[in-house]
Short mmCIF file of C-alpha atoms in Angstrom, two decimals:
data_model
loop_
_atom_site.label_atom_id
_atom_site.label_comp_id
_atom_site.label_asym_id
_atom_site.label_seq_id
_atom_site.Cartn_x
_atom_site.Cartn_y
_atom_site.Cartn_z
CA MET A 753 0.06 -0.01 -0.64
CA ARG A 754 0.98 3.51 0.16
CA ALA A 755 1.86 5.86 3.07
CA LEU A 756 3.24 9.14 3.61
CA THR A 757 6.53 7.89 6.01
CA TRP A 758 8.20 10.51 8.05
CA GLN A 759 12.33 10.24 6.90
CA GLY A 760 13.23 13.41 8.67
CA LYS A 761 13.21 16.83 10.13
CA HIS A 762 11.00 18.65 6.87
CA ASP A 763 11.00 15.18 5.35
CA VAL A 764 8.37 12.88 4.49
CA ARG A 765 7.57 10.92 1.26
CA VAL A 766 4.51 8.97 0.54
CA GLU A 767 6.65 5.49 0.12
CA THR A 768 4.80 2.19 -0.72
CA MET A 769 4.71 0.22 3.22
CA PRO A 770 3.52 -3.46 3.53
CA ASP A 771 -0.11 -3.75 4.12
CA PRO A 772 -1.29 -4.50 7.96
CA GLU A 773 -2.59 -7.32 9.23
CA ILE A 774 -4.99 -8.55 11.33
CA LEU A 775 -2.66 -10.03 14.78
CA ASN A 776 -4.93 -9.73 17.67
CA PRO A 777 -8.67 -10.57 18.03
CA ARG A 778 -9.94 -7.06 18.72
CA ASP A 779 -8.20 -5.61 15.31
CA ALA A 780 -9.91 -4.50 12.53
CA ILE A 781 -8.74 -3.18 9.21
CA ILE A 782 -9.57 -0.20 7.79
CA GLU A 783 -9.22 1.72 3.96
CA VAL A 784 -8.88 4.39 4.25
CA THR A 785 -11.26 7.25 2.62
CA SER A 786 -10.18 10.48 4.13
CA THR A 787 -6.89 11.45 6.46
CA ALA A 788 -6.14 15.39 7.92
CA ILE A 789 -2.43 16.32 8.49
CA CYS A 790 -3.01 17.32 12.47
CA GLY A 791 -1.30 21.17 13.34
CA SER A 792 0.82 18.53 15.66
CA ASP A 793 1.85 16.34 12.91
CA LEU A 794 3.73 19.70 12.38
CA HIS A 795 6.10 19.33 15.89
CA LEU A 796 6.47 15.94 13.61
CA PHE A 797 6.81 17.48 10.67
CA ASP A 798 9.91 20.41 12.35
CA GLY A 799 11.67 17.20 14.03
CA VAL A 800 10.47 18.21 17.71
CA ILE A 801 9.34 15.08 18.81
CA PRO A 802 11.45 11.93 20.62
CA GLY A 803 11.22 9.11 18.93
CA VAL A 804 9.88 9.64 15.60
CA LEU A 805 12.37 6.56 13.12
CA ALA A 806 12.43 6.74 9.25
CA GLY A 807 10.12 5.10 8.17
CA ASP A 808 7.79 5.26 10.61
CA ILE A 809 4.15 5.76 9.56
CA LEU A 810 2.05 9.31 10.40
CA GLY A 811 -1.18 10.42 10.84
CA HIS A 812 -3.79 9.85 12.94
CA GLU A 813 -7.10 11.95 12.27
CA PHE A 814 -8.41 9.13 9.50
CA MET A 815 -11.49 7.20 8.78
CA GLY A 816 -12.29 4.46 5.94
CA ARG A 817 -14.16 1.45 5.09
CA VAL A 818 -14.31 -2.15 7.20
CA VAL A 819 -12.43 -4.39 5.09
CA GLU A 820 -11.40 -7.07 7.02
CA THR A 821 -11.73 -7.74 11.49
CA GLY A 822 -10.18 -10.13 13.85
CA PRO A 823 -12.49 -12.77 15.83
CA LYS A 824 -13.51 -10.64 18.45
CA SER A 825 -14.15 -7.55 16.54
CA THR A 826 -17.51 -6.20 16.75
CA LEU A 827 -17.37 -4.48 13.85
CA LYS A 828 -18.51 -6.15 10.48
CA LYS A 829 -17.21 -5.57 7.70
CA GLY A 830 -18.47 -2.51 4.89
CA GLN A 831 -19.42 -0.34 7.63
CA ARG A 832 -18.10 3.14 7.15
CA VAL A 833 -16.67 4.14 10.22
CA VAL A 834 -14.40 7.41 11.84
CA VAL A 835 -11.54 6.18 13.71
CA PRO A 836 -10.69 7.75 16.93
CA PHE A 837 -6.69 8.87 17.08
CA THR A 838 -6.74 7.62 20.96
CA ILE A 839 -6.17 3.94 20.94
CA SER A 840 -8.32 2.37 24.28
CA CYS A 841 -8.93 -0.70 25.45
CA GLY A 842 -11.73 0.01 27.50
CA GLY A 843 -10.67 -2.08 30.29
CA CYS A 844 -8.09 -0.68 32.28
CA PHE A 845 -8.48 1.49 35.15
CA HIS A 846 -8.35 4.63 33.47
CA CYS A 847 -10.15 3.13 30.22
CA ARG A 848 -13.48 2.11 32.72
CA MET A 849 -13.23 5.78 34.49
CA GLN A 850 -13.22 7.10 30.67
CA GLN A 851 -9.58 8.19 30.92
CA PHE A 852 -9.79 6.84 27.46
CA SER A 853 -5.82 8.80 26.30
CA ALA A 854 -4.50 7.30 29.57
CA CYS A 855 -5.55 3.78 28.64
CA ASP A 856 -2.82 1.72 30.41
CA ASN A 857 -2.52 -1.30 27.56
CA SER A 858 -2.39 0.12 24.78
CA ASN A 859 1.15 0.96 24.17
CA PRO A 860 3.40 -1.82 23.39
CA VAL A 861 4.91 -3.40 27.09
CA GLU A 862 8.57 -2.53 25.42
CA LYS A 863 7.24 0.56 24.55
CA GLN A 864 5.98 2.28 27.59
CA ASP A 865 9.75 2.26 28.92
CA ALA A 866 10.77 5.51 27.18
CA SER A 867 7.64 8.06 28.33
CA GLU A 868 7.21 6.28 31.58
CA LEU A 869 11.32 7.22 32.11
CA LEU A 870 10.05 10.95 30.83
CA TYR A 871 7.05 11.86 32.73
CA GLY A 872 6.47 8.82 35.63
CA HIS A 873 4.38 6.95 33.77
CA PRO A 874 4.17 5.34 30.64
CA MET A 875 1.50 7.03 27.95
CA SER A 876 -1.27 5.61 26.14
CA GLY A 877 -0.66 4.36 22.38
CA LEU A 878 -1.76 6.59 19.71
CA PHE A 879 -1.56 6.04 15.80
CA GLY A 880 1.14 7.51 14.24
CA TYR A 881 2.95 9.75 16.76
CA SER A 882 6.47 8.18 17.34
CA HIS A 883 7.31 4.82 19.55
CA LEU A 884 6.61 7.32 22.70
CA THR A 885 2.92 6.51 22.03
CA GLY A 886 3.44 2.54 20.66
CA GLY A 887 5.12 3.58 17.53
CA TYR A 888 1.60 2.68 15.85
CA PRO A 889 1.70 3.07 11.77
CA GLY A 890 -0.79 5.73 11.28
CA GLY A 891 -3.93 6.69 9.03
CA GLN A 892 -1.82 8.74 6.51
CA ALA A 893 -1.71 5.84 3.64
CA GLU A 894 -3.84 3.35 2.62
CA TYR A 895 -4.88 0.99 5.06
CA VAL A 896 -4.73 1.01 8.82
CA ARG A 897 -4.72 -1.93 11.46
CA VAL A 898 -7.10 -1.01 14.37
CA PRO A 899 -6.34 -2.19 17.68
CA PHE A 900 -9.50 -2.69 20.60
CA SER A 901 -11.85 -1.89 17.51
CA ASP A 902 -14.71 -2.53 19.74
CA VAL A 903 -13.75 0.49 22.36
CA GLY A 904 -13.03 3.40 19.27
CA PRO A 905 -14.26 3.71 15.58
CA ILE A 906 -17.92 5.11 15.92
CA VAL A 907 -19.84 3.78 13.06
CA VAL A 908 -21.34 6.94 10.44
CA PRO A 909 -24.13 6.29 8.22
CA ASP A 910 -23.74 6.63 4.37
CA GLY A 911 -25.39 10.06 3.55
CA LEU A 912 -22.50 12.02 6.48
CA ASP A 913 -20.17 13.12 3.34
CA ASP A 914 -16.82 12.21 4.84
CA ASP A 915 -15.81 16.13 5.25
CA LYS A 916 -18.86 16.37 7.83
CA VAL A 917 -17.55 13.55 10.58
CA LEU A 918 -13.74 13.46 9.59
CA PHE A 919 -12.39 15.75 12.33
CA LEU A 920 -14.67 13.36 14.94
CA SER A 921 -11.48 11.54 14.73
CA ASP A 922 -9.51 14.48 16.28
CA ILE A 923 -10.07 18.25 16.51
CA LEU A 924 -13.64 18.67 17.27
CA PRO A 925 -13.38 16.40 20.51
CA THR A 926 -9.90 18.22 21.46
CA GLY A 927 -12.28 22.00 20.54
CA TRP A 928 -14.68 20.01 22.75
CA MET A 929 -12.89 19.01 26.03
CA ALA A 930 -10.78 22.25 25.46
CA ALA A 931 -13.81 24.41 25.64
CA GLU A 932 -15.78 22.07 28.41
CA ASN A 933 -11.95 22.40 30.51
CA ALA A 934 -12.42 25.58 30.74
CA GLN A 935 -15.75 25.04 32.73
CA ILE A 936 -18.07 27.88 31.29
CA GLN A 937 -20.66 29.82 33.34
CA PRO A 938 -23.47 31.71 31.87
CA GLY A 939 -22.26 35.09 31.21
CA ASP A 940 -18.82 33.52 30.63
CA THR A 941 -16.17 35.45 28.91
CA VAL A 942 -13.76 32.94 27.50
CA ALA A 943 -10.38 33.82 24.95
CA VAL A 944 -8.88 31.52 22.70
CA TRP A 945 -5.82 31.65 21.26
CA GLY A 946 -4.82 30.27 18.65
CA CYS A 947 -7.24 30.50 16.12
CA GLY A 948 -6.16 26.96 14.36
CA PRO A 949 -8.56 23.71 13.29
CA VAL A 950 -8.42 22.67 17.51
CA GLY A 951 -8.89 26.62 18.47
CA LEU A 952 -11.80 27.18 15.82
CA PHE A 953 -14.30 24.12 17.49
CA ALA A 954 -12.84 25.54 20.53
CA ILE A 955 -14.99 29.15 19.76
CA GLN A 956 -17.51 26.69 18.62
CA SER A 957 -18.35 24.66 21.03
CA ALA A 958 -17.61 27.71 23.67
CA ARG A 959 -19.67 29.46 21.63
CA ILE A 960 -22.99 26.33 22.77
CA MET A 961 -21.81 25.82 25.98
CA GLY A 962 -23.04 29.19 26.61
CA ALA A 963 -20.41 31.90 26.88
CA ALA A 964 -21.55 35.44 26.72
CA ARG A 965 -18.26 36.20 24.79
CA VAL A 966 -15.39 34.28 22.96
CA ILE A 967 -12.35 36.88 22.42
CA ALA A 968 -9.49 34.83 19.41
CA ILE A 969 -6.44 35.54 19.60
CA ASP A 970 -4.08 35.48 16.21
CA HIS A 971 -1.98 36.94 13.49
CA TYR A 972 -2.82 35.31 10.71
CA PRO A 973 -6.58 37.59 8.79
CA ASN A 974 -7.97 34.43 7.20
CA ARG A 975 -8.15 32.59 10.47
CA LEU A 976 -8.96 35.52 12.52
CA LYS A 977 -11.93 36.25 9.42
CA LEU A 978 -12.36 32.69 10.90
CA ALA A 979 -12.45 33.15 13.74
CA ARG A 980 -15.19 35.63 13.78
CA GLU A 981 -17.92 33.75 11.20
CA MET A 982 -17.17 31.01 14.37
CA GLY A 983 -18.97 34.60 16.58
CA ALA A 984 -15.77 35.49 18.13
CA ASP A 985 -14.54 38.95 18.54
CA VAL A 986 -10.87 39.17 17.49
CA ILE A 987 -7.54 40.15 18.69
CA ASP A 988 -4.53 40.76 15.44
CA TYR A 989 -1.62 40.36 18.33
CA ARG A 990 1.20 41.76 16.03
CA GLN A 991 -1.21 45.44 15.62
CA THR A 992 -2.54 45.23 19.07
CA HIS A 993 -1.19 44.99 22.73
CA VAL A 994 -2.85 41.53 24.12
CA LEU A 995 -3.50 42.07 27.31
CA GLU A 996 -4.57 45.32 27.37
CA ALA A 997 -7.46 44.80 24.67
CA LEU A 998 -8.34 41.54 27.12
CA MET A 999 -9.20 43.15 30.70
CA GLU A 1000 -10.84 46.86 28.35
CA MET A 1001 -13.00 43.57 26.81
CA SER A 1002 -13.56 41.42 29.73
CA GLY A 1003 -14.37 44.88 31.56
CA GLY A 1004 -11.83 44.78 33.72
CA LEU A 1005 -11.93 41.55 34.90
CA GLY A 1006 -9.96 39.42 32.41
CA PRO A 1007 -11.96 36.62 30.53
CA ASP A 1008 -13.27 33.89 33.55
CA ALA A 1009 -11.76 31.00 30.95
CA VAL A 1010 -8.63 30.60 28.93
CA ILE A 1011 -7.96 28.19 26.03
CA ASP A 1012 -4.48 28.20 24.85
CA ALA A 1013 -4.69 26.21 21.37
CA VAL A 1014 -1.32 26.81 20.19
CA GLY A 1015 1.09 24.59 22.12
CA MET A 1016 4.88 23.51 21.77
CA GLU A 1017 5.37 25.91 18.76
CA ALA A 1018 3.63 29.54 19.36
CA HIS A 1019 5.53 31.93 17.50
CA GLY A 1020 6.03 35.61 17.36
CA PHE A 1021 8.92 37.15 18.16
CA ALA A 1022 8.57 38.45 21.84
CA PRO A 1023 12.06 38.04 23.94
CA ASP A 1024 10.14 34.45 25.77
CA THR A 1025 9.93 32.89 22.81
CA ILE A 1026 12.80 33.67 20.52
CA LEU A 1027 14.70 32.14 24.28
CA ASP A 1028 12.80 29.42 23.82
CA ASN A 1029 13.29 28.74 19.66
CA VAL A 1030 16.90 29.21 19.62
CA LYS A 1031 17.12 26.24 23.08
CA GLN A 1032 14.24 24.09 20.48
CA ILE A 1033 17.26 23.84 17.82
CA VAL A 1034 19.95 23.82 19.66
CA GLY A 1035 18.38 21.38 21.16
CA ILE A 1036 17.68 21.33 25.11
CA GLY A 1037 14.63 20.69 24.21
CA ALA A 1038 11.78 23.95 25.57
CA ASP A 1039 8.82 23.74 24.41
CA SER A 1040 7.96 27.24 22.84
CA GLY A 1041 5.44 28.86 26.10
CA HIS A 1042 5.38 32.38 25.21
CA ALA A 1043 0.37 31.97 24.09
CA LEU A 1044 0.46 29.95 27.69
CA ARG A 1045 2.79 32.82 29.81
CA GLU A 1046 0.26 35.09 28.24
CA ALA A 1047 -2.77 33.46 29.37
CA ILE A 1048 -2.16 32.85 32.68
CA MET A 1049 -1.20 36.41 32.56
CA ALA A 1050 -4.34 37.38 31.34
CA VAL A 1051 -6.98 35.09 32.79
CA ARG A 1052 -9.58 36.63 36.20
CA LYS A 1053 -8.18 35.49 40.08
CA GLY A 1054 -9.61 32.25 40.34
CA GLY A 1055 -10.30 31.34 36.72
CA ARG A 1056 -9.67 28.24 34.02
CA VAL A 1057 -6.71 26.98 32.03
CA SER A 1058 -7.95 25.24 29.70
CA ILE A 1059 -4.69 23.88 27.53
CA PRO A 1060 -5.56 21.41 24.40
CA GLY A 1061 -2.28 22.28 23.09
CA VAL A 1062 0.76 19.58 22.53
CA TYR A 1063 3.40 20.21 25.53
CA GLY A 1064 6.47 17.26 25.19
CA GLY A 1065 8.73 18.58 28.00
CA PHE A 1066 9.48 21.11 30.29
CA LEU A 1067 8.88 24.81 29.66
CA ASP A 1068 10.82 28.40 30.91
CA LYS A 1069 9.96 30.17 33.39
CA PHE A 1070 6.10 29.46 34.22
CA PRO A 1071 4.22 31.49 36.29
CA LEU A 1072 4.27 29.51 38.36
CA GLY A 1073 3.99 32.55 40.70
CA ALA A 1074 0.69 34.45 38.77
CA MET A 1075 -0.89 30.43 38.17
CA MET A 1076 -0.75 30.60 42.99
CA GLU A 1077 -1.04 33.94 43.34
CA LYS A 1078 -4.39 34.71 41.20
CA GLY A 1079 -5.84 30.68 42.28
CA LEU A 1080 -6.09 28.88 38.96
CA GLN A 1081 -7.77 26.37 37.50
CA ILE A 1082 -5.26 24.15 35.20
CA ARG A 1083 -7.37 21.41 32.48
CA THR A 1084 -5.28 19.51 29.88
CA GLY A 1085 -4.51 16.61 28.69
CA GLN A 1086 -4.53 14.73 25.50
CA THR A 1087 -8.43 13.89 24.43
CA HIS A 1088 -10.90 10.92 25.25
CA VAL A 1089 -12.00 11.20 21.81
CA GLN A 1090 -14.13 7.92 22.32
CA ARG A 1091 -15.53 10.06 25.58
CA TYR A 1092 -17.21 12.28 23.19
CA LEU A 1093 -18.17 11.01 19.80
CA LYS A 1094 -21.43 10.16 20.35
CA ASP A 1095 -22.42 13.35 21.46
CA LEU A 1096 -20.77 15.35 18.87
CA LEU A 1097 -21.45 12.50 16.33
CA ARG A 1098 -26.01 14.03 17.37
CA ARG A 1099 -25.35 17.53 17.07
CA ILE A 1100 -23.50 16.81 13.52
CA GLU A 1101 -26.72 14.95 12.26
CA GLU A 1102 -28.62 17.76 13.45
CA GLY A 1103 -26.78 20.57 11.57
CA GLU A 1104 -25.52 22.00 15.23
CA ILE A 1105 -22.12 21.65 14.41
CA ASP A 1106 -20.86 22.28 11.33
CA THR A 1107 -16.99 20.98 10.07
CA THR A 1108 -16.62 21.67 6.86
CA PHE A 1109 -16.12 25.16 7.23
CA MET A 1110 -12.16 24.41 7.79
CA ILE A 1111 -11.05 22.17 5.44
CA SER A 1112 -9.24 24.81 2.86
CA HIS A 1113 -7.70 21.99 0.76
CA ARG A 1114 -7.90 18.36 -0.60
CA LEU A 1115 -5.08 16.78 -2.48
CA PRO A 1116 -4.32 13.58 -3.29
CA LEU A 1117 -2.52 11.31 0.08
CA GLU A 1118 -0.24 11.30 -3.01
CA GLU A 1119 0.50 14.77 -2.96
CA ALA A 1120 0.71 15.44 1.22
CA ALA A 1121 4.36 16.51 1.43
CA LYS A 1122 3.32 18.69 -0.55
CA GLY A 1123 0.37 19.64 2.36
CA TYR A 1124 2.52 19.58 5.15
CA GLU A 1125 4.86 22.11 3.83
CA ASN A 1126 2.28 24.42 3.27
CA PHE A 1127 0.13 23.75 6.10
CA LYS A 1128 3.31 24.80 7.70
CA SER A 1129 4.52 27.74 5.86
CA ASN A 1130 1.91 29.44 4.58
CA GLN A 1131 -1.15 29.19 6.78
CA ASN A 1132 -3.47 31.86 6.82
CA ASP A 1133 -4.82 30.31 3.39
CA TRP A 1134 -3.93 26.96 3.74
CA THR A 1135 -6.13 26.40 6.76
CA LYS A 1136 -6.86 22.50 6.67
CA VAL A 1137 -5.66 19.83 4.75
CA VAL A 1138 -7.21 16.65 4.18
CA LEU A 1139 -5.81 13.86 2.05
CA LYS A 1140 -7.81 11.63 -0.40
CA PRO A 1141 -6.65 7.68 -0.78
CA GLY A 1142 -6.88 6.91 -4.69
CA MET A 1143 -7.56 10.67 -5.28
CA ALA A 1144 -6.23 11.21 -9.14
CA ARG A 1145 -3.03 13.58 -9.45
CA MET B 102 16.00 -8.26 44.64
CA THR B 103 13.80 -6.42 42.88
CA GLY B 104 9.44 -6.08 43.02
CA ARG B 105 6.85 -4.24 41.44
CA THR B 106 2.87 -3.96 41.41
CA VAL B 107 0.39 -4.24 39.34
CA THR B 108 -3.22 -3.06 39.71
CA ILE B 109 -5.72 -5.75 37.88
CA ALA B 110 -9.25 -5.02 37.31
CA LYS B 111 -10.04 -8.75 38.22
CA SER B 112 -11.16 -9.71 41.34
CA ARG B 113 -7.94 -12.10 43.07
CA ALA B 114 -9.68 -15.69 42.74
CA GLU B 115 -9.57 -14.99 38.99
CA VAL B 116 -6.13 -13.55 39.17
CA PHE B 117 -4.26 -16.51 41.22
CA ALA B 118 -6.48 -18.95 38.62
CA PHE B 119 -4.65 -17.34 35.79
CA ILE B 120 -1.39 -17.49 37.40
CA ARG B 121 -1.21 -20.44 38.86
CA ASP B 122 -2.09 -21.96 35.23
CA LEU B 123 1.36 -22.54 34.07
CA SER B 124 0.31 -23.29 30.23
CA ASN B 125 -0.47 -19.15 30.78
CA ALA B 126 2.98 -18.44 31.93
CA SER B 127 4.39 -17.41 28.45
CA ALA B 128 2.21 -15.68 27.65
CA TRP B 129 3.58 -12.99 30.37
CA MET B 130 6.17 -14.28 31.18
CA GLY B 131 7.52 -14.14 28.12
CA ASN B 132 10.57 -16.20 27.57
CA VAL B 133 9.25 -19.28 29.62
CA ALA B 134 9.08 -22.58 27.73
CA PRO B 135 6.93 -25.76 28.00
CA ALA B 136 8.26 -27.59 31.43
CA GLY B 137 9.73 -31.15 30.53
CA LYS B 138 7.40 -32.17 33.70
CA ALA B 139 4.04 -33.05 33.23
CA ASP B 140 2.79 -31.92 37.13
CA GLY B 141 1.53 -28.18 35.99
CA ALA B 142 4.07 -27.14 39.07
CA THR B 143 7.65 -26.96 37.34
CA MET B 144 8.55 -24.17 34.88
CA HIS B 145 11.69 -23.36 32.37
CA TRP B 146 12.83 -19.42 31.37
CA THR B 147 15.22 -17.22 30.41
CA ILE B 148 17.24 -14.16 31.00
CA SER B 149 18.53 -12.70 28.24
CA ALA B 150 22.10 -10.65 27.91
CA PRO B 151 23.67 -8.89 25.45
CA ALA B 152 25.46 -10.80 22.39
CA GLY B 153 23.14 -13.04 22.54
CA VAL B 154 24.04 -15.16 25.98
CA ALA B 155 21.01 -16.11 27.90
CA ILE B 156 20.74 -17.51 31.10
CA ASP B 157 18.59 -20.94 31.58
CA VAL B 158 15.97 -20.79 34.69
CA ALA B 159 14.25 -24.33 36.08
CA ALA B 160 11.58 -23.56 38.88
CA ARG B 161 8.79 -24.77 40.44
CA ILE B 162 6.37 -23.93 42.66
CA SER B 163 7.28 -24.15 46.37
CA SER B 164 4.15 -22.75 47.90
CA GLU B 165 0.93 -21.96 47.55
CA HIS B 166 -2.32 -19.96 49.52
CA PRO B 167 -5.68 -19.61 47.03
CA ASP B 168 -5.90 -16.22 45.65
CA THR B 169 -3.04 -14.58 48.33
CA ARG B 170 -0.39 -16.10 47.26
CA ILE B 171 2.32 -18.37 44.98
CA ALA B 172 5.89 -19.28 46.21
CA TRP B 173 8.82 -20.57 43.58
CA THR B 174 11.96 -21.74 44.20
CA THR B 175 15.35 -22.81 41.30
CA THR B 176 15.24 -26.26 41.09
CA SER B 177 18.52 -27.97 40.68
CA ASP B 178 19.19 -28.23 36.83
CA SER B 179 18.89 -24.02 37.40
CA GLN B 180 21.88 -22.25 35.49
CA VAL B 181 21.41 -19.88 39.00
CA GLU B 182 20.12 -20.18 42.16
CA GLY B 183 16.37 -17.80 42.71
CA GLN B 184 13.72 -17.69 44.58
CA GLY B 185 10.41 -15.35 43.97
CA GLU B 186 6.60 -15.08 44.83
CA ILE B 187 3.56 -12.72 43.67
CA LEU B 188 1.28 -12.08 46.44
CA LEU B 189 -2.19 -10.77 45.97
CA ARG B 190 -3.75 -7.87 47.94
CA ASP B 191 -7.77 -7.40 46.84
CA ALA B 192 -7.40 -3.39 45.46
CA PRO B 193 -9.39 -0.31 46.96
CA GLY B 194 -13.12 0.36 45.99
CA ASP B 195 -14.08 -1.67 42.43
CA ARG B 196 -10.14 -1.32 41.67
CA GLY B 197 -9.31 -4.90 41.25
CA THR B 198 -7.08 -6.97 42.52
CA GLU B 199 -3.62 -5.29 43.66
CA VAL B 200 -0.48 -8.14 41.88
CA SER B 201 2.98 -7.61 43.10
CA ALA B 202 5.98 -9.72 42.42
CA VAL B 203 9.64 -10.03 43.57
CA VAL B 204 12.14 -12.05 42.66
CA ALA B 205 15.72 -12.40 44.31
CA TYR B 206 18.67 -14.30 42.16
CA MET B 207 21.74 -15.22 43.09
CA PRO B 208 24.58 -15.88 41.37
CA PRO B 209 27.52 -17.86 41.86
CA LEU B 210 30.34 -17.05 42.94
CA GLY B 211 33.66 -16.27 40.36
CA GLU B 212 33.63 -14.77 37.57
CA ILE B 213 30.90 -15.50 36.00
CA GLY B 214 29.02 -15.46 39.08
CA ARG B 215 30.44 -11.18 38.94
CA LEU B 216 29.29 -10.92 35.32
CA MET B 217 26.01 -12.65 36.23
CA ALA B 218 25.63 -10.69 39.01
CA LYS B 219 25.68 -7.38 36.71
CA LEU B 220 23.23 -8.81 34.33
CA LEU B 221 20.71 -10.02 37.15
CA GLN B 222 20.86 -6.32 38.00
CA VAL B 223 19.23 -5.25 35.71
CA ASP B 224 17.39 -7.49 33.37
CA PRO B 225 15.01 -9.71 35.65
CA HIS B 226 13.85 -5.76 37.42
CA ILE B 227 12.87 -4.82 33.47
CA GLN B 228 11.07 -8.62 32.94
CA GLY B 229 9.86 -8.25 36.40
CA ARG B 230 7.64 -5.00 35.06
CA HIS B 231 7.32 -5.91 31.37
CA ALA B 232 5.45 -9.72 32.56
CA LEU B 233 3.26 -7.94 35.12
CA LYS B 234 2.11 -5.14 32.23
CA ARG B 235 1.44 -8.27 30.06
CA LEU B 236 0.07 -10.05 32.72
CA ARG B 237 -2.33 -6.97 33.07
CA MET B 238 -3.20 -6.72 29.13
CA LEU B 239 -4.04 -10.09 29.22
CA MET B 240 -6.60 -10.34 32.07
CA GLU B 241 -8.10 -7.42 31.42
CA THR B 242 -8.26 -6.82 27.12
CA GLY B 243 -7.40 -10.62 26.26
CA GLU B 244 -4.55 -9.96 24.38
CA ILE B 245 -0.93 -8.39 23.96
CA ALA B 246 -0.60 -4.76 22.99
CA THR B 247 1.30 -4.77 19.52
CA SER B 248 2.60 -1.49 17.45
CA GLN B 249 3.40 -4.16 14.14
CA ASN B 250 1.46 -4.20 11.37
CA ARG B 251 2.12 -8.34 10.10
CA LYS B 252 2.39 -11.35 12.09
CA GLN B 253 6.41 -12.21 11.73
CA GLU B 254 8.18 -8.66 11.63
CA SER B 255 11.25 -7.80 13.99
CA HIS B 256 11.78 -4.85 15.95
#
């Protein structure tokens, strides 16, 4: 089969790789019909995530048709499914508590040692996201082996196009959980850093959850435009002093909740970002935390900080004093996708949530490298790239 | 000596029965070969070292207390002496069973013994932790997680 493989920093190539097989009883094999490039894939592309080897297949946002099932799978051949990026067994301590992205049993035992060393506890298995998370071949491919197929994949009706449901795999539940983690109350003002897909879905979710006002922060004109269409007021951080603007836009109190949908590769030329970026390049590996630091400064006292943005290592100069003295609540984590799928699919079916608005480009799988390059360096025009295996060039 | 604990979402009776059935052993312990005797209480396993060196361990179950404890000790044909035990305790609430494994090896005297001692410090510790995780996987999911894409792939 054809699949998108990581070959080095800024080097991804579609290669011919062996087809997957059923290995465990609860496996299913999915023939991929649509798969997207994620903002967090760019961290892999930029080489800032450890444990990626040449030849690894990337991709964790995918859907398609079931073509083969193991004897204990509950799926049937021919069913159309969206697959969560989280691989979850359903039976461990964490899965039983609905903490699906913390599953204890999905990361192969020998692979657990690395993340256990790094974080104190081993990470769960994810598709296509380095050997820290198991080294599972990902979904930017023609076929994927899906473990625990009785827990993860959700069956979607044929009447809904791929574009309408693909983002159930990751970014829609991620935006939703980000808003949920902000514990929004009626009357709240919520500020969101980053108008990429997760930020946009967080804005949409915050509105549904009853935020009175949502303020979105970015600098790309097209992304700010999309945020405005979602019902947010916008701040271009290159034109406006963010902290002052947020104070004025929240009656002098400060936003009640803040959402960092930027993560470890924050942009910009603030002194702290430059220092973080130098450290990343040199390999000391400090995550870049400008958006997070700003969010913690901006949020009102006693407010809530929600962090869907992906971080991997250590952050220098974390404003711990601000956090403590202001009495903040911090909620973060990889999305517990399976927790949200049924409810979000229903909202899509009922027309309450639309996901197609943010797809800017559809490319054949064979042109995936072009998709990565533009998604990274042309972020104004390339808001979300969906790859289609089998689409003609 | 090395020890480790996992919590398994099953009852003590189920965990005990699963461990005591030595035909399950190779699936979770790794490197376990079928035993020579058909008495249901003996087994062989290997501690592996770099450069293909392996230490063969032959052991038998020396005592058991139903649903609570299984202890083993090496037999005379073992390459190294050792003993170990698995202890089961009720976990708090409805979390299941806490399973602890303790193992101690006593390498022989002399140069070979010193080399073995170094090996035995590291490998059984890791092997033990991995084995307990595989036990939990088997009991909670019915499978051992693998990220291979096809059968017979090498890492």
